mmCIF file of C-alpha atoms in Angstrom:
data_model
loop_
_atom_site.group_PDB
_atom_site.id
_atom_site.type_symbol
_atom_site.label_atom_id
_atom_site.label_comp_id
_atom_site.label_asym_id
_atom_site.label_seq_id
_atom_site.Cartn_x
_atom_site.Cartn_y
_atom_site.Cartn_z
ATOM 1 C CA MET A 280 52.261 -100.738 59.533
ATOM 2 C CA LYS A 281 53.714 -103.769 60.768
ATOM 3 C CA ASN A 282 51.678 -106.607 62.009
ATOM 4 C CA ASP A 283 52.722 -106.284 65.889
ATOM 5 C CA THR A 284 52.006 -102.480 65.587
ATOM 6 C CA LEU A 285 48.452 -103.327 64.284
ATOM 7 C CA ALA A 286 47.987 -106.246 67.436
ATOM 8 C CA VAL A 287 49.037 -103.405 70.016
ATOM 9 C CA ILE A 288 46.414 -101.039 68.276
ATOM 10 C CA GLY A 289 44.030 -103.150 68.631
ATOM 11 C CA THR A 290 44.583 -104.113 71.929
ATOM 12 C CA ARG A 291 44.175 -100.862 72.899
ATOM 13 C CA ILE A 292 40.996 -100.770 71.226
ATOM 14 C CA SER A 293 39.555 -103.600 72.769
ATOM 15 C CA GLU A 294 40.483 -102.723 75.865
ATOM 16 C CA ILE A 295 38.945 -99.366 76.055
ATOM 17 C CA ARG A 296 36.022 -100.934 74.304
ATOM 18 C CA ARG A 297 35.456 -103.530 77.205
ATOM 19 C CA TYR A 298 36.195 -100.680 79.789
ATOM 20 C CA HIS A 299 33.144 -98.531 78.699
ATOM 21 C CA LYS A 300 31.252 -101.846 78.149
ATOM 22 C CA VAL A 301 30.613 -101.762 74.463
ATOM 23 C CA THR A 302 30.357 -104.849 72.363
ATOM 24 C CA GLN A 303 32.117 -104.973 69.102
ATOM 25 C CA GLU A 304 28.639 -104.788 67.362
ATOM 26 C CA SER A 305 27.588 -101.427 69.284
ATOM 27 C CA LEU A 306 31.109 -99.927 68.246
ATOM 28 C CA ALA A 307 30.658 -100.922 64.707
ATOM 29 C CA ASP A 308 27.428 -98.994 64.733
ATOM 30 C CA LEU A 309 28.941 -96.100 66.338
ATOM 31 C CA LEU A 310 31.479 -95.643 63.724
ATOM 32 C CA GLY A 311 29.300 -97.290 60.875
ATOM 33 C CA ILE A 312 31.487 -100.011 59.697
ATOM 34 C CA SER A 313 30.828 -103.722 60.151
ATOM 35 C CA PRO A 314 31.163 -105.418 63.313
ATOM 36 C CA LYS A 315 33.701 -108.016 60.772
ATOM 37 C CA HIS A 316 35.725 -105.179 60.362
ATOM 38 C CA ILE A 317 35.917 -104.333 64.357
ATOM 39 C CA SER A 318 36.974 -108.081 64.720
ATOM 40 C CA HIS A 319 39.755 -107.851 62.235
ATOM 41 C CA VAL A 320 41.289 -104.500 63.917
ATOM 42 C CA LYS A 321 40.902 -106.720 67.188
ATOM 43 C CA ASN A 322 43.018 -109.572 65.417
ATOM 44 C CA ALA A 323 45.735 -107.183 63.729
ATOM 45 C CA THR A 324 44.391 -107.784 60.099
ATOM 46 C CA SER A 325 43.072 -105.192 59.458
ATOM 47 C CA SER A 326 43.133 -101.114 61.171
ATOM 48 C CA LEU A 327 40.622 -98.410 61.269
ATOM 49 C CA SER A 328 41.179 -95.189 59.261
ATOM 50 C CA LEU A 329 42.115 -92.395 60.662
ATOM 51 C CA LYS A 330 38.985 -90.896 60.514
ATOM 52 C CA ASN A 331 37.373 -93.899 62.376
ATOM 53 C CA LEU A 332 40.359 -93.839 65.192
ATOM 54 C CA ILE A 333 39.439 -90.036 65.970
ATOM 55 C CA GLN A 334 35.914 -90.981 65.876
ATOM 56 C CA PHE A 335 36.632 -93.982 68.511
ATOM 57 C CA CYS A 336 38.665 -91.221 70.403
ATOM 58 C CA THR A 337 36.075 -88.596 70.306
ATOM 59 C CA ILE A 338 33.525 -90.922 71.656
ATOM 60 C CA PHE A 339 35.610 -92.713 74.224
ATOM 61 C CA ASP A 340 36.966 -89.317 75.417
ATOM 62 C CA CYS A 341 40.973 -91.156 74.683
ATOM 63 C CA SER A 342 44.265 -89.817 73.020
ATOM 64 C CA LEU A 343 44.735 -90.781 69.405
ATOM 65 C CA ASP A 344 48.530 -90.971 71.130
ATOM 66 C CA TYR A 345 47.251 -93.517 73.586
ATOM 67 C CA ILE A 346 45.862 -95.513 70.834
ATOM 68 C CA VAL A 347 48.809 -95.147 68.278
ATOM 69 C CA LEU A 348 51.740 -94.894 70.650
ATOM 70 C CA GLY A 349 50.529 -95.823 74.013
ATOM 71 C CA LYS A 350 51.505 -92.273 75.144
ATOM 72 C CA GLN A 351 49.295 -91.195 78.112
ATOM 73 C CA SER A 352 48.445 -87.394 77.782
ATOM 74 C CA ASN A 353 48.274 -87.076 81.409
ATOM 75 C CA LYS A 354 51.182 -86.159 82.838
ATOM 76 C CA ALA A 355 50.527 -87.710 86.322
ATOM 77 C CA LEU A 356 49.491 -91.028 84.494
ATOM 78 C CA ALA A 357 52.353 -90.905 82.191
ATOM 79 C CA GLU A 358 54.877 -91.582 85.016
ATOM 80 C CA LEU A 359 53.238 -94.422 86.649
ATOM 81 C CA PRO A 360 54.001 -97.753 85.319
ATOM 82 C CA ASP A 361 51.964 -99.198 82.552
ATOM 83 C CA GLU A 362 50.412 -102.250 84.949
ATOM 84 C CA ILE A 363 49.255 -99.509 87.279
ATOM 85 C CA VAL A 364 47.650 -97.526 85.132
ATOM 86 C CA LYS A 365 45.537 -100.280 83.204
ATOM 87 C CA ILE A 366 43.992 -101.125 87.109
#
């Protein structure tokens, strides 16, 4: 996977985690991985496994399509500009 793709995925994961007020350490505990690995995901030097991505999406009730591709699963949200959706 290209580094810029990892950066975008890491950013989406970080945004969702912060929105839910979950620390990197707490997320690591929830996923059964090290806090250092979460930091590497955020900094685009590593990625979560598919198993951990699915677990993340289940915990935070978000779409894997959104995390990986940036696609909103809600049709109404998908039609809005990204800047508005983030608000």
